[in-house]
Tab-separated table of N, CA and C in Angstrom:
chain	number	residue	atom	x	y	z
A	1	MET	N	-25.783	-20.389	-4.977
A	1	MET	CA	-24.361	-20.678	-4.837
A	1	MET	C	-23.635	-19.387	-4.454
A	2	PRO	N	-22.881	-19.383	-3.354
A	2	PRO	CA	-22.204	-18.152	-2.926
A	2	PRO	C	-21.060	-17.790	-3.869
A	3	ALA	N	-20.823	-16.499	-3.956
A	3	ALA	CA	-19.718	-16.009	-4.787
A	3	ALA	C	-18.394	-16.387	-4.131
A	4	GLU	N	-17.377	-16.619	-4.958
A	4	GLU	CA	-16.064	-16.974	-4.431
A	4	GLU	C	-15.476	-15.835	-3.608
A	5	TYR	N	-15.664	-14.622	-4.079
A	5	TYR	CA	-15.156	-13.442	-3.399
A	5	TYR	C	-16.307	-12.478	-3.165
A	6	SER	N	-16.247	-11.790	-2.037
A	6	SER	CA	-17.288	-10.806	-1.762
A	6	SER	C	-17.074	-9.570	-2.636
A	7	ARG	N	-18.089	-8.756	-2.713
A	7	ARG	CA	-17.992	-7.523	-3.497
A	7	ARG	C	-16.869	-6.641	-2.958
A	8	ALA	N	-16.747	-6.575	-1.641
A	8	ALA	CA	-15.698	-5.749	-1.032
A	8	ALA	C	-14.309	-6.247	-1.424
A	9	GLU	N	-14.121	-7.555	-1.477
A	9	GLU	CA	-12.812	-8.098	-1.865
A	9	GLU	C	-12.505	-7.797	-3.327
A	10	ARG	N	-13.505	-7.971	-4.184
A	10	ARG	CA	-13.299	-7.677	-5.613
A	10	ARG	C	-13.011	-6.201	-5.825
A	11	LEU	N	-13.787	-5.341	-5.158
A	11	LEU	CA	-13.588	-3.902	-5.287
A	11	LEU	C	-12.233	-3.493	-4.708
A	12	GLY	N	-11.836	-4.091	-3.595
A	12	GLY	CA	-10.535	-3.799	-2.994
A	12	GLY	C	-9.388	-4.137	-3.931
A	13	GLU	N	-9.476	-5.268	-4.601
A	13	GLU	CA	-8.437	-5.651	-5.566
A	13	GLU	C	-8.390	-4.679	-6.739
A	14	GLN	N	-9.561	-4.250	-7.213
A	14	GLN	CA	-9.605	-3.304	-8.329
A	14	GLN	C	-9.033	-1.948	-7.915
A	15	ILE	N	-9.379	-1.500	-6.714
A	15	ILE	CA	-8.846	-0.233	-6.200
A	15	ILE	C	-7.328	-0.325	-6.080
A	16	LYS	N	-6.838	-1.439	-5.563
A	16	LYS	CA	-5.389	-1.639	-5.409
A	16	LYS	C	-4.683	-1.538	-6.761
A	17	ARG	N	-5.202	-2.217	-7.767
A	17	ARG	CA	-4.586	-2.182	-9.106
A	17	ARG	C	-4.643	-0.786	-9.711
A	18	ASP	N	-5.824	-0.159	-9.649
A	18	ASP	CA	-5.986	1.165	-10.262
A	18	ASP	C	-5.140	2.219	-9.561
A	19	LEU	N	-5.080	2.159	-8.234
A	19	LEU	CA	-4.284	3.142	-7.495
A	19	LEU	C	-2.796	2.982	-7.763
A	20	ALA	N	-2.338	1.757	-7.896
A	20	ALA	CA	-0.920	1.541	-8.207
A	20	ALA	C	-0.562	2.243	-9.515
A	21	LEU	N	-1.425	2.129	-10.507
A	21	LEU	CA	-1.180	2.803	-11.787
A	21	LEU	C	-1.295	4.318	-11.662
A	22	LEU	N	-2.318	4.788	-10.940
A	22	LEU	CA	-2.505	6.236	-10.774
A	22	LEU	C	-1.328	6.875	-10.043
A	23	ILE	N	-0.849	6.232	-8.995
A	23	ILE	CA	0.277	6.784	-8.234
A	23	ILE	C	1.505	6.876	-9.125
A	24	GLN	N	1.746	5.822	-9.880
A	24	GLN	CA	2.914	5.801	-10.761
A	24	GLN	C	2.788	6.831	-11.879
A	25	ARG	N	1.604	6.978	-12.424
A	25	ARG	CA	1.392	7.822	-13.594
A	25	ARG	C	1.146	9.291	-13.249
A	26	GLU	N	0.428	9.565	-12.179
A	26	GLU	CA	-0.063	10.916	-11.913
A	26	GLU	C	0.696	11.686	-10.835
A	27	LEU	N	1.287	11.001	-9.878
A	27	LEU	CA	1.986	11.709	-8.797
A	27	LEU	C	3.445	11.895	-9.187
A	28	LYS	N	3.822	13.123	-9.417
A	28	LYS	CA	5.169	13.429	-9.911
A	28	LYS	C	6.038	14.116	-8.859
A	29	ASP	N	5.692	13.991	-7.600
A	29	ASP	CA	6.458	14.628	-6.532
A	29	ASP	C	7.820	13.941	-6.403
A	30	PRO	N	8.926	14.679	-6.560
A	30	PRO	CA	10.256	14.053	-6.496
A	30	PRO	C	10.605	13.518	-5.102
A	31	ARG	N	9.928	14.006	-4.068
A	31	ARG	CA	10.189	13.520	-2.709
A	31	ARG	C	9.587	12.135	-2.475
A	32	LEU	N	8.671	11.760	-3.338
A	32	LEU	CA	7.963	10.493	-3.191
A	32	LEU	C	8.818	9.352	-3.722
A	33	GLY	N	9.030	8.352	-2.903
A	33	GLY	CA	9.790	7.185	-3.344
A	33	GLY	C	8.935	6.292	-4.224
A	34	MET	N	9.463	5.121	-4.534
A	34	MET	CA	8.698	4.149	-5.309
A	34	MET	C	7.660	3.512	-4.379
A	35	ILE	N	6.406	3.607	-4.766
A	35	ILE	CA	5.300	3.143	-3.935
A	35	ILE	C	4.750	1.838	-4.495
A	36	THR	N	4.562	0.869	-3.624
A	36	THR	CA	3.894	-0.371	-3.987
A	36	THR	C	2.659	-0.503	-3.107
A	37	VAL	N	1.496	-0.658	-3.726
A	37	VAL	CA	0.259	-0.858	-2.975
A	37	VAL	C	0.125	-2.359	-2.740
A	38	ASN	N	0.213	-2.774	-1.478
A	38	ASN	CA	0.212	-4.199	-1.142
A	38	ASN	C	-1.167	-4.747	-0.840
A	39	PHE	N	-2.008	-3.939	-0.204
A	39	PHE	CA	-3.288	-4.457	0.267
A	39	PHE	C	-4.290	-3.328	0.385
A	40	CYS	N	-5.535	-3.632	0.103
A	40	CYS	CA	-6.620	-2.670	0.268
A	40	CYS	C	-7.690	-3.315	1.132
A	41	ASP	N	-7.971	-2.705	2.267
A	41	ASP	CA	-8.987	-3.206	3.187
A	41	ASP	C	-10.137	-2.209	3.206
A	42	LEU	N	-11.289	-2.634	2.693
A	42	LEU	CA	-12.455	-1.754	2.642
A	42	LEU	C	-13.302	-1.924	3.894
A	43	SER	N	-13.876	-0.813	4.363
A	43	SER	CA	-14.799	-0.889	5.489
A	43	SER	C	-16.065	-1.618	5.032
A	44	LYS	N	-16.853	-2.090	5.992
A	44	LYS	CA	-18.056	-2.860	5.654
A	44	LYS	C	-19.022	-2.084	4.771
A	45	ASP	N	-19.135	-0.777	5.014
A	45	ASP	CA	-20.047	0.035	4.203
A	45	ASP	C	-19.376	0.603	2.953
A	46	LEU	N	-18.132	0.183	2.687
A	46	LEU	CA	-17.360	0.575	1.501
A	46	LEU	C	-17.075	2.074	1.435
A	47	SER	N	-17.116	2.749	2.578
A	47	SER	CA	-16.881	4.196	2.553
A	47	SER	C	-15.412	4.558	2.778
A	48	TYR	N	-14.621	3.628	3.314
A	48	TYR	CA	-13.199	3.882	3.551
A	48	TYR	C	-12.369	2.730	2.997
A	49	ALA	N	-11.238	3.100	2.407
A	49	ALA	CA	-10.272	2.111	1.932
A	49	ALA	C	-8.957	2.366	2.652
A	50	ASP	N	-8.548	1.414	3.477
A	50	ASP	CA	-7.247	1.492	4.146
A	50	ASP	C	-6.245	0.755	3.270
A	51	LEU	N	-5.245	1.495	2.803
A	51	LEU	CA	-4.283	0.960	1.846
A	51	LEU	C	-2.926	0.774	2.507
A	52	SER	N	-2.435	-0.450	2.480
A	52	SER	CA	-1.100	-0.753	2.998
A	52	SER	C	-0.116	-0.609	1.856
A	53	VAL	N	0.868	0.262	2.053
A	53	VAL	CA	1.839	0.528	0.993
A	53	VAL	C	3.260	0.313	1.507
A	54	THR	N	4.125	-0.072	0.585
A	54	THR	CA	5.554	-0.149	0.848
A	54	THR	C	6.199	1.021	0.133
A	55	VAL	N	7.112	1.685	0.812
A	55	VAL	CA	7.782	2.858	0.248
A	55	VAL	C	9.260	2.535	0.091
A	56	MET	N	9.741	2.626	-1.133
A	56	MET	CA	11.170	2.449	-1.397
A	56	MET	C	11.766	3.827	-1.644
A	57	VAL	N	12.585	4.269	-0.704
A	57	VAL	CA	13.249	5.568	-0.824
A	57	VAL	C	14.753	5.330	-0.756
A	58	PRO	N	15.553	6.228	-1.367
A	58	PRO	CA	17.013	6.036	-1.348
A	58	PRO	C	17.559	5.873	0.070
A	59	ASP	N	17.115	6.726	0.973
A	59	ASP	CA	17.511	6.632	2.377
A	59	ASP	C	16.320	6.024	3.112
A	60	ASP	N	16.436	4.781	3.532
A	60	ASP	CA	15.304	4.051	4.103
A	60	ASP	C	15.016	4.473	5.545
A	61	SER	N	15.130	5.761	5.820
A	61	SER	CA	14.885	6.246	7.177
A	61	SER	C	13.390	6.407	7.416
A	62	ASP	N	13.023	6.350	8.688
A	62	ASP	CA	11.616	6.505	9.049
A	62	ASP	C	11.092	7.875	8.656
A	63	ASP	N	11.950	8.891	8.700
A	63	ASP	CA	11.541	10.248	8.342
A	63	ASP	C	11.090	10.322	6.882
A	64	ASN	N	11.838	9.691	5.977
A	64	ASN	CA	11.462	9.693	4.562
A	64	ASN	C	10.184	8.907	4.313
A	65	ILE	N	9.997	7.838	5.060
A	65	ILE	CA	8.774	7.047	4.928
A	65	ILE	C	7.578	7.857	5.401
A	66	VAL	N	7.722	8.560	6.526
A	66	VAL	CA	6.643	9.400	7.050
A	66	VAL	C	6.305	10.506	6.051
A	67	LYS	N	7.330	11.115	5.447
A	67	LYS	CA	7.096	12.160	4.447
A	67	LYS	C	6.357	11.605	3.237
A	68	SER	N	6.739	10.416	2.783
A	68	SER	CA	6.066	9.805	1.635
A	68	SER	C	4.605	9.509	1.954
A	69	LEU	N	4.333	9.017	3.161
A	69	LEU	CA	2.946	8.764	3.561
A	69	LEU	C	2.148	10.057	3.643
A	70	ALA	N	2.783	11.123	4.134
A	70	ALA	CA	2.104	12.421	4.197
A	70	ALA	C	1.752	12.907	2.795
A	71	ILE	N	2.666	12.734	1.845
A	71	ILE	CA	2.405	13.138	0.460
A	71	ILE	C	1.231	12.336	-0.097
A	72	LEU	N	1.221	11.029	0.145
A	72	LEU	CA	0.127	10.190	-0.346
A	72	LEU	C	-1.207	10.596	0.274
A	73	ASN	N	-1.210	10.839	1.578
A	73	ASN	CA	-2.463	11.214	2.234
A	73	ASN	C	-2.937	12.598	1.809
A	74	GLU	N	-1.996	13.504	1.485
A	74	GLU	CA	-2.390	14.812	0.948
A	74	GLU	C	-2.962	14.677	-0.456
A	75	ALA	N	-2.453	13.718	-1.216
A	75	ALA	CA	-2.922	13.499	-2.588
A	75	ALA	C	-4.170	12.618	-2.632
A	76	ALA	N	-4.619	12.112	-1.491
A	76	ALA	CA	-5.753	11.188	-1.453
A	76	ALA	C	-7.021	11.745	-2.110
A	77	PRO	N	-7.403	13.016	-1.877
A	77	PRO	CA	-8.604	13.523	-2.567
A	77	PRO	C	-8.460	13.518	-4.094
A	78	PHE	N	-7.284	13.896	-4.587
A	78	PHE	CA	-7.033	13.862	-6.030
A	78	PHE	C	-7.097	12.424	-6.545
A	79	LEU	N	-6.439	11.504	-5.832
A	79	LEU	CA	-6.445	10.103	-6.246
A	79	LEU	C	-7.853	9.520	-6.193
A	80	ARG	N	-8.628	9.921	-5.206
A	80	ARG	CA	-10.017	9.455	-5.088
A	80	ARG	C	-10.839	9.932	-6.279
A	81	MET	N	-10.648	11.189	-6.674
A	81	MET	CA	-11.373	11.733	-7.823
A	81	MET	C	-10.992	10.972	-9.098
A	82	GLU	N	-9.694	10.739	-9.289
A	82	GLU	CA	-9.235	10.005	-10.472
A	82	GLU	C	-9.727	8.558	-10.443
A	83	LEU	N	-9.752	7.977	-9.267
A	83	LEU	CA	-10.247	6.617	-9.116
A	83	LEU	C	-11.729	6.540	-9.476
A	84	GLY	N	-12.474	7.585	-9.114
A	84	GLY	CA	-13.891	7.647	-9.462
A	84	GLY	C	-14.125	7.643	-10.957
A	85	ARG	N	-13.194	8.204	-11.702
A	85	ARG	CA	-13.308	8.189	-13.164
A	85	ARG	C	-13.051	6.795	-13.725
A	86	GLU	N	-12.211	6.020	-13.022
A	86	GLU	CA	-11.856	4.675	-13.493
A	86	GLU	C	-12.924	3.638	-13.133
A	87	LEU	N	-13.461	3.745	-11.928
A	87	LEU	CA	-14.406	2.747	-11.428
A	87	LEU	C	-15.836	3.141	-11.764
A	88	ASN	N	-16.655	2.166	-11.942
A	88	ASN	CA	-18.064	2.425	-12.226
A	88	ASN	C	-18.881	2.110	-10.970
A	89	ILE	N	-18.679	2.933	-9.923
A	89	ILE	CA	-19.415	2.748	-8.679
A	89	ILE	C	-20.016	4.079	-8.249
A	90	ARG	N	-21.073	3.977	-7.469
A	90	ARG	CA	-21.802	5.175	-7.056
A	90	ARG	C	-20.993	6.040	-6.095
A	91	LYS	N	-20.354	5.406	-5.128
A	91	LYS	CA	-19.612	6.158	-4.110
A	91	LYS	C	-18.190	5.608	-4.013
A	92	VAL	N	-17.217	6.462	-4.247
A	92	VAL	CA	-15.810	6.062	-4.174
A	92	VAL	C	-15.353	6.198	-2.722
A	93	PRO	N	-14.710	5.174	-2.173
A	93	PRO	CA	-14.284	5.247	-0.768
A	93	PRO	C	-13.207	6.302	-0.527
A	94	HIS	N	-13.195	6.840	0.685
A	94	HIS	CA	-12.124	7.736	1.117
A	94	HIS	C	-10.862	6.894	1.287
A	95	LEU	N	-9.734	7.435	0.863
A	95	LEU	CA	-8.481	6.688	0.870
A	95	LEU	C	-7.628	7.064	2.076
A	96	ARG	N	-7.121	6.047	2.771
A	96	ARG	CA	-6.211	6.255	3.896
A	96	ARG	C	-5.005	5.349	3.689
A	97	PHE	N	-3.823	5.961	3.637
A	97	PHE	CA	-2.595	5.219	3.370
A	97	PHE	C	-1.854	4.913	4.664
A	98	HIS	N	-1.359	3.684	4.768
A	98	HIS	CA	-0.607	3.222	5.935
A	98	HIS	C	0.646	2.498	5.449
A	99	TYR	N	1.709	2.609	6.214
A	99	TYR	CA	2.964	1.950	5.848
A	99	TYR	C	2.916	0.472	6.214
A	100	ASP	N	3.293	-0.374	5.284
A	100	ASP	CA	3.361	-1.817	5.496
A	100	ASP	C	4.826	-2.194	5.707
A	101	ASP	N	5.170	-2.517	6.936
A	101	ASP	CA	6.573	-2.819	7.242
A	101	ASP	C	6.887	-4.312	7.163
A	102	SER	N	6.041	-5.088	6.514
A	102	SER	CA	6.255	-6.536	6.459
A	102	SER	C	7.544	-6.907	5.720
A	103	LEU	N	7.922	-6.146	4.689
A	103	LEU	CA	9.177	-6.441	3.993
A	103	LEU	C	10.377	-6.223	4.907
A	104	LYS	N	10.336	-5.126	5.655
A	104	LYS	CA	11.437	-4.823	6.579
A	104	LYS	C	11.514	-5.880	7.681
A	105	ARG	N	10.352	-6.255	8.225
A	105	ARG	CA	10.329	-7.290	9.263
A	105	ARG	C	10.775	-8.635	8.706
A	106	GLY	N	10.364	-8.940	7.478
A	106	GLY	CA	10.780	-10.190	6.839
A	106	GLY	C	12.283	-10.254	6.655
A	107	ALA	N	12.883	-9.138	6.256
A	107	ALA	CA	14.341	-9.094	6.084
A	107	ALA	C	15.044	-9.279	7.428
A	108	GLN	N	14.493	-8.681	8.496
A	108	GLN	CA	15.089	-8.847	9.823
A	108	GLN	C	15.009	-10.301	10.283
A	109	ILE	N	13.854	-10.930	10.073
A	109	ILE	CA	13.679	-12.332	10.467
A	109	ILE	C	14.609	-13.223	9.655
A	110	ASN	N	14.709	-12.945	8.364
A	110	ASN	CA	15.607	-13.714	7.503
A	110	ASN	C	17.053	-13.596	7.990
A	111	GLY	N	17.457	-12.391	8.381
A	111	GLY	CA	18.802	-12.181	8.913
A	111	GLY	C	19.035	-12.961	10.195
A	112	LEU	N	18.034	-12.976	11.078
A	112	LEU	CA	18.155	-13.733	12.330
A	112	LEU	C	18.266	-15.230	12.059
A	113	ILE	N	17.479	-15.727	11.119
A	113	ILE	CA	17.550	-17.151	10.765
A	113	ILE	C	18.925	-17.475	10.191
A	114	HIS	N	19.400	-16.612	9.309
A	114	HIS	CA	20.716	-16.816	8.698
A	114	HIS	C	21.810	-16.852	9.767
A	115	GLU	N	21.751	-15.928	10.730
A	115	GLU	CA	22.751	-15.894	11.806
A	115	GLU	C	22.652	-17.131	12.697
A	116	ALA	N	21.420	-17.586	12.970
A	116	ALA	CA	21.244	-18.778	13.802
A	116	ALA	C	21.810	-20.011	13.104
A	117	LEU	N	21.561	-20.131	11.812
A	117	LEU	CA	22.104	-21.261	11.057
A	117	LEU	C	23.627	-21.210	11.013
A	118	LYS	N	24.153	-20.006	10.859
A	118	LYS	CA	25.605	-19.827	10.807
A	118	LYS	C	26.244	-20.207	12.147
A	119	SER	N	25.621	-19.803	13.243
A	119	SER	CA	26.176	-20.125	14.564
A	119	SER	C	26.032	-21.620	14.869
A	120	ASP	N	24.982	-22.270	14.355
A	120	ASP	CA	24.828	-23.718	14.547
A	120	ASP	C	25.924	-24.488	13.823
A	121	ARG	N	26.305	-24.018	12.653
A	121	ARG	CA	27.351	-24.692	11.880
A	121	ARG	C	28.714	-24.554	12.553
A	122	HIS	N	28.941	-23.396	13.170
A	122	HIS	CA	30.252	-23.115	13.760
A	122	HIS	C	30.311	-23.458	15.249
A	123	GLY	N	29.207	-23.726	15.851
A	123	GLY	CA	29.228	-23.896	17.294
A	123	GLY	C	28.658	-25.163	17.699
């Protein structure tokens, strides 16, 4: 009987949960906004973890988001080491952080729908 989830999916979910806690607990850089880890995509050989994150910063400019991603990617070796202490696996994947703009795109689409509905009512 096949497993419901593959090992990579289970490990990706565990990495996502553990990293969310590690980032919140261990990274104290004041330039770093509030980070939400949305998705973890592991390579087939489990050597790389591509992490989609949302960054909430006071000024939602692209510059602040880029800076936050740079901070996360600079902290990746430290986070990988800490993750290795949490997980019971032989080889901890290298971490690569990417910005997930789905919330921003969702808000834009929602605004367009709202405007279209408003114009239909009035026009």
